[in-house]
CSV table of C-alpha atoms in Angstrom, one decimal:
chain,number,residue,atom,x,y,z
T,12,UNK,CA,10.8,-37.1,23.9
T,13,UNK,CA,10.6,-34.6,21.1
T,14,UNK,CA,12.1,-37.1,18.7
T,15,UNK,CA,9.3,-39.6,19.5
T,16,UNK,CA,6.5,-37.1,18.9
T,17,UNK,CA,4.9,-36.5,15.6
T,18,UNK,CA,5.1,-32.8,15.1
T,19,UNK,CA,4.4,-30.5,12.2
T,20,UNK,CA,7.3,-28.4,11.0
T,21,UNK,CA,5.8,-25.3,12.7
T,22,UNK,CA,5.6,-27.1,16.1
T,23,UNK,CA,9.1,-28.4,15.7
T,24,UNK,CA,10.4,-24.9,15.1
T,25,UNK,CA,8.5,-23.5,18.1
T,26,UNK,CA,9.7,-26.3,20.4
T,27,UNK,CA,13.3,-25.8,19.2
T,28,UNK,CA,13.1,-22.1,20.1
T,29,UNK,CA,11.7,-22.9,23.5
T,30,UNK,CA,14.6,-25.3,24.2
T,31,UNK,CA,17.1,-22.7,23.1
T,32,UNK,CA,15.6,-20.2,25.6
T,33,UNK,CA,15.6,-22.9,28.3
T,34,UNK,CA,19.3,-23.5,27.7
T,35,UNK,CA,20.0,-19.8,27.9
T,36,UNK,CA,18.1,-19.6,31.2
T,37,UNK,CA,20.1,-22.4,32.7
T,38,UNK,CA,23.4,-20.9,31.6
T,39,UNK,CA,22.2,-17.4,32.9
T,40,UNK,CA,21.3,-18.7,36.4
T,41,UNK,CA,24.7,-20.5,36.5
T,42,UNK,CA,26.4,-17.2,35.7
T,43,UNK,CA,24.2,-15.4,38.3
T,44,UNK,CA,25.7,-17.6,41.1
T,45,UNK,CA,29.2,-16.3,40.2
T,46,UNK,CA,28.2,-12.6,40.1
T,47,UNK,CA,28.7,-10.8,43.5
T,48,UNK,CA,27.8,-7.2,42.5
T,49,UNK,CA,24.1,-6.5,43.2
T,50,UNK,CA,23.8,-4.2,40.2
T,51,UNK,CA,25.1,-6.7,37.8
T,52,UNK,CA,22.9,-9.4,39.4
T,53,UNK,CA,19.9,-7.1,38.9
T,54,UNK,CA,20.8,-6.6,35.2
T,55,UNK,CA,21.3,-10.3,34.7
T,56,UNK,CA,17.9,-11.0,36.3
T,57,UNK,CA,16.3,-8.5,33.9
T,58,UNK,CA,17.8,-10.3,30.9
T,59,UNK,CA,16.6,-13.7,32.3
T,60,UNK,CA,13.1,-12.3,32.9
T,61,UNK,CA,13.0,-11.3,29.2
T,62,UNK,CA,13.9,-14.8,28.2
T,63,UNK,CA,11.1,-16.1,30.4
T,64,UNK,CA,8.6,-13.8,28.8
T,65,UNK,CA,9.8,-15.1,25.4
T,66,UNK,CA,9.3,-18.7,26.6
T,67,UNK,CA,5.8,-17.9,27.8
T,68,UNK,CA,4.9,-16.4,24.4
T,69,UNK,CA,6.3,-19.4,22.6
T,70,UNK,CA,4.4,-21.8,24.8
T,71,UNK,CA,1.2,-20.0,24.0
T,72,UNK,CA,2.0,-20.2,20.4
T,73,UNK,CA,2.8,-23.9,20.8
T,74,UNK,CA,-0.6,-24.4,22.5
T,75,UNK,CA,-2.4,-22.5,19.7
T,76,UNK,CA,-0.8,-24.6,17.0
T,77,UNK,CA,-1.7,-27.8,18.9
T,78,UNK,CA,-5.4,-26.7,19.0
T,79,UNK,CA,-5.4,-25.9,15.3
T,80,UNK,CA,-3.9,-29.3,14.4
T,81,UNK,CA,-6.0,-31.2,16.9
T,82,UNK,CA,-8.7,-32.3,14.4
T,83,UNK,CA,-6.1,-33.7,11.9
T,84,UNK,CA,-4.1,-35.7,14.5
T,85,UNK,CA,-4.9,-39.0,16.1
T,86,UNK,CA,-6.0,-38.9,19.7
T,87,UNK,CA,-2.7,-40.5,20.9
T,88,UNK,CA,-0.7,-37.7,19.1
T,89,UNK,CA,-2.9,-35.0,20.7
T,90,UNK,CA,-2.3,-36.6,24.1
T,91,UNK,CA,1.4,-36.6,23.6
T,92,UNK,CA,1.4,-33.0,22.4
T,93,UNK,CA,-0.6,-31.9,25.5
T,94,UNK,CA,1.8,-33.7,27.8
T,95,UNK,CA,4.7,-32.0,26.0
T,96,UNK,CA,3.0,-28.6,26.6
T,97,UNK,CA,2.5,-29.4,30.3
T,98,UNK,CA,6.2,-30.4,30.6
T,99,UNK,CA,7.3,-27.1,29.0
T,100,UNK,CA,5.0,-25.1,31.4
T,101,UNK,CA,6.5,-27.0,34.4
T,102,UNK,CA,10.0,-26.3,33.3
T,103,UNK,CA,9.2,-22.6,32.8
T,104,UNK,CA,7.6,-22.4,36.3
T,105,UNK,CA,10.7,-23.9,37.8
T,106,UNK,CA,12.8,-21.0,36.3
T,107,UNK,CA,10.1,-18.5,37.5
T,108,UNK,CA,10.4,-19.9,41.1
T,109,UNK,CA,14.2,-19.7,40.9
T,110,UNK,CA,14.0,-16.1,39.7
T,111,UNK,CA,11.8,-15.2,42.7
T,112,UNK,CA,14.4,-16.7,45.0
T,113,UNK,CA,17.2,-14.6,43.5
T,114,UNK,CA,15.0,-11.5,43.6
T,115,UNK,CA,14.3,-12.0,47.3
T,116,UNK,CA,17.9,-12.4,48.2
T,117,UNK,CA,18.9,-9.5,46.0
T,118,UNK,CA,16.3,-7.3,47.7
T,119,UNK,CA,17.8,-8.1,51.1
T,120,UNK,CA,21.2,-7.2,49.9
T,121,UNK,CA,20.0,-3.9,48.6
T,122,UNK,CA,18.4,-3.1,52.0
T,123,UNK,CA,21.7,-3.7,53.7
T,124,UNK,CA,23.5,-1.6,51.2
T,125,UNK,CA,21.0,1.2,51.6
T,126,UNK,CA,21.5,1.1,55.4
T,127,UNK,CA,25.3,1.2,54.9
T,128,UNK,CA,24.9,4.1,52.5
T,129,UNK,CA,22.8,6.1,54.9
T,130,UNK,CA,25.4,5.6,57.7
T,131,UNK,CA,28.1,6.7,55.4
T,132,UNK,CA,26.3,9.8,54.4
T,133,UNK,CA,25.7,10.7,58.0
T,134,UNK,CA,29.5,10.2,58.6
T,135,UNK,CA,30.3,12.5,55.7
T,136,UNK,CA,27.9,15.1,57.0
T,137,UNK,CA,29.5,14.9,60.4
T,138,UNK,CA,33.0,15.2,58.8
T,139,UNK,CA,31.8,18.3,57.0
T,140,UNK,CA,30.5,19.9,60.2
T,141,UNK,CA,33.8,19.2,61.9
T,142,UNK,CA,35.7,20.7,59.0
T,143,UNK,CA,33.6,23.8,59.0
T,144,UNK,CA,34.0,24.3,62.7
T,145,UNK,CA,37.8,24.0,62.4
T,146,UNK,CA,37.9,26.7,59.7
T,147,UNK,CA,38.6,30.4,60.5
T,148,UNK,CA,36.3,33.2,59.6
T,149,UNK,CA,38.4,34.2,56.6
T,150,UNK,CA,38.4,30.7,55.3
T,151,UNK,CA,34.7,30.5,55.7
T,152,UNK,CA,34.3,33.8,53.8
T,153,UNK,CA,36.6,32.5,51.0
T,154,UNK,CA,34.7,29.3,50.8
T,155,UNK,CA,31.4,31.1,50.6
T,156,UNK,CA,32.7,33.5,48.0
T,157,UNK,CA,34.0,30.6,45.9
T,158,UNK,CA,30.6,28.9,46.2
T,159,UNK,CA,28.9,32.2,45.1
T,160,UNK,CA,31.3,32.6,42.2
T,161,UNK,CA,30.5,29.0,41.0
T,162,UNK,CA,26.8,29.8,41.4
T,163,UNK,CA,27.2,33.0,39.3
T,164,UNK,CA,29.0,31.0,36.6
T,165,UNK,CA,26.2,28.5,36.5
T,166,UNK,CA,23.7,31.3,36.2
T,167,UNK,CA,25.7,33.0,33.4
T,168,UNK,CA,25.8,29.7,31.5
T,169,UNK,CA,22.1,29.4,31.9
T,170,UNK,CA,21.6,32.9,30.7
T,171,UNK,CA,23.7,32.2,27.6
T,172,UNK,CA,21.7,29.1,26.9
T,173,UNK,CA,18.4,31.1,27.3
T,174,UNK,CA,19.8,33.8,24.9
T,175,UNK,CA,20.8,31.2,22.3
T,176,UNK,CA,17.3,29.6,22.6
T,177,UNK,CA,15.6,33.0,22.1
T,178,UNK,CA,17.9,33.8,19.2
T,179,UNK,CA,17.1,30.5,17.5
T,180,UNK,CA,13.4,31.1,18.1
T,181,UNK,CA,13.6,34.5,16.6
T,182,UNK,CA,15.4,33.1,13.5
T,183,UNK,CA,12.8,30.4,13.2
T,184,UNK,CA,10.0,33.0,13.4
T,185,UNK,CA,11.7,35.1,10.7
T,186,UNK,CA,12.1,32.1,8.5
T,187,UNK,CA,8.5,31.1,9.0
T,188,UNK,CA,7.3,34.6,8.2
T,189,UNK,CA,9.4,34.7,5.0
T,190,UNK,CA,8.0,31.3,3.9
T,191,UNK,CA,4.5,32.5,4.7
T,192,UNK,CA,4.9,35.5,2.5
T,193,UNK,CA,6.4,33.4,-0.3
T,194,UNK,CA,3.5,31.1,-0.1
T,195,UNK,CA,1.1,34.1,-0.4
T,196,UNK,CA,3.0,35.3,-3.5
T,197,UNK,CA,2.8,31.8,-5.0
T,198,UNK,CA,-1.0,31.7,-4.4
T,199,UNK,CA,-1.4,35.1,-6.0
T,200,UNK,CA,0.7,34.0,-9.0
T,201,UNK,CA,-1.5,30.9,-9.3
T,202,UNK,CA,-4.7,33.0,-9.3
T,203,UNK,CA,-3.2,35.3,-12.0
T,204,UNK,CA,-2.3,32.3,-14.1
T,205,UNK,CA,-5.8,30.8,-13.6
T,206,UNK,CA,-7.4,34.1,-14.7
T,207,UNK,CA,-5.1,34.3,-17.8
T,208,UNK,CA,-6.0,30.8,-18.8
T,209,UNK,CA,-9.7,31.5,-18.4
T,210,UNK,CA,-9.4,34.7,-20.6
T,211,UNK,CA,-7.4,32.8,-23.2
T,212,UNK,CA,-10.0,30.0,-23.3
T,213,UNK,CA,-12.8,32.6,-23.9
T,214,UNK,CA,-10.7,34.3,-26.6
T,215,UNK,CA,-10.1,31.0,-28.4
T,216,UNK,CA,-13.8,30.3,-28.3
T,217,UNK,CA,-14.6,33.7,-29.8
T,218,UNK,CA,-12.0,33.2,-32.5
T,219,UNK,CA,-13.5,29.8,-33.3
T,220,UNK,CA,-17.0,31.3,-33.6
T,221,UNK,CA,-15.7,34.1,-35.9
T,222,UNK,CA,-13.9,31.6,-38.1
T,223,UNK,CA,-17.1,29.5,-38.4
T,224,UNK,CA,-19.1,32.5,-39.4
T,225,UNK,CA,-16.5,33.5,-42.0
T,226,UNK,CA,-16.6,30.0,-43.4
T,227,UNK,CA,-20.4,30.1,-43.7
T,228,UNK,CA,-20.3,33.5,-45.5
T,229,UNK,CA,-17.6,32.3,-47.9
T,230,UNK,CA,-19.6,29.1,-48.6
T,231,UNK,CA,-22.8,31.0,-49.5
T,232,UNK,CA,-20.8,33.4,-51.7
T,233,UNK,CA,-19.3,30.4,-53.4
T,234,UNK,CA,-22.7,29.0,-54.0
T,235,UNK,CA,-23.9,32.3,-55.5
T,236,UNK,CA,-20.9,32.5,-57.8
T,237,UNK,CA,-21.3,28.9,-58.9
T,238,UNK,CA,-25.0,29.5,-59.6
T,239,UNK,CA,-24.3,32.6,-61.7
T,240,UNK,CA,-21.6,30.8,-63.6
T,241,UNK,CA,-24.0,27.9,-64.2
T,242,UNK,CA,-26.7,30.2,-65.6
T,243,UNK,CA,-24.2,31.9,-67.9
T,244,UNK,CA,-23.0,28.6,-69.3
T,245,UNK,CA,-26.5,27.4,-69.9
T,246,UNK,CA,-27.5,30.7,-71.5
T,247,UNK,CA,-24.6,30.5,-73.8
T,248,UNK,CA,-25.2,26.9,-74.8
T,249,UNK,CA,-28.9,27.2,-75.2
T,250,UNK,CA,-29.8,30.8,-75.9
T,251,UNK,CA,-33.4,30.1,-77.0
T,252,UNK,CA,-34.3,28.6,-73.6
T,253,UNK,CA,-37.2,30.7,-72.4
T,254,UNK,CA,-37.2,29.2,-68.9
T,255,UNK,CA,-34.0,31.2,-68.1
T,256,UNK,CA,-34.4,34.9,-67.9
T,257,UNK,CA,-31.8,37.2,-69.3
T,258,UNK,CA,-29.0,38.1,-67.0
T,259,UNK,CA,-28.6,41.8,-66.3
T,260,UNK,CA,-25.6,43.1,-68.2
T,261,UNK,CA,-25.4,40.2,-70.6
T,262,UNK,CA,-27.1,41.0,-74.0
T,263,UNK,CA,-28.7,38.2,-75.9
T,264,UNK,CA,-26.9,37.0,-79.0
T,265,UNK,CA,-27.8,38.7,-82.3
T,266,UNK,CA,-29.6,36.5,-85.0
T,267,UNK,CA,-26.9,37.1,-87.7
T,268,UNK,CA,-27.7,34.0,-89.8
T,269,UNK,CA,-31.4,34.9,-90.2
T,270,UNK,CA,-30.6,38.4,-91.5
T,271,UNK,CA,-28.3,36.9,-94.1
T,272,UNK,CA,-30.9,34.5,-95.3
T,273,UNK,CA,-33.6,37.3,-95.7
T,274,UNK,CA,-31.2,39.4,-97.8
T,275,UNK,CA,-30.4,36.5,-100.0
T,276,UNK,CA,-34.1,35.9,-100.7
T,277,UNK,CA,-34.7,39.6,-101.6
T,278,UNK,CA,-32.0,39.4,-104.2
């Protein structure tokens, strides 16, 4: 029937997985008939129950995909897909009913085994009472002493385990304390580094301000020197310029040529 249906690749994959699980369930129930041990039967039923849960999940996924594709499929295809879903549900229900039958029979077997086990334990208890009654006082004392020695050994082993646990706990506490102290030192070092970086930043800013001030002073000195040099040059080039006052320390040039001309006229 699956070959006649028009399924999307997703639906075909889900349907294939469901069929694989159904085949596994059929083989599992066939093997279950051959198993006589109740414990093995219980384990096999647990595995089959897991397969049934997987089939239930896949059928729900199949139904969800059918509903998503319902608008894009013709009515006839939707009808066939719904019939396919119902057939899968019926097949799964048949395996669920078969599981219930096996679980019921397995429960009855376990009750019988429990009753047999209780009877056997009562028989063993009676045998122990008869064995104790047949022992002499010395044998009873020896048996009691042996039991006490075994109990003492168990207690000693328990004490050793407790001591080892306490020792491990102490070592862990010491390690944690050392790590805590180390973290404290690291935090202190980080605070010191942060303070040093802050001071260095302030020092760099101060140095920058001093350098800027020095540059301004040098610039103004340079301007003064350049002005003085310019005045000297102008005074030398044009000594008769009255707009420029005499520079202190610099004598005006002597009128040598005029003196020579006056002497020549007197002669």
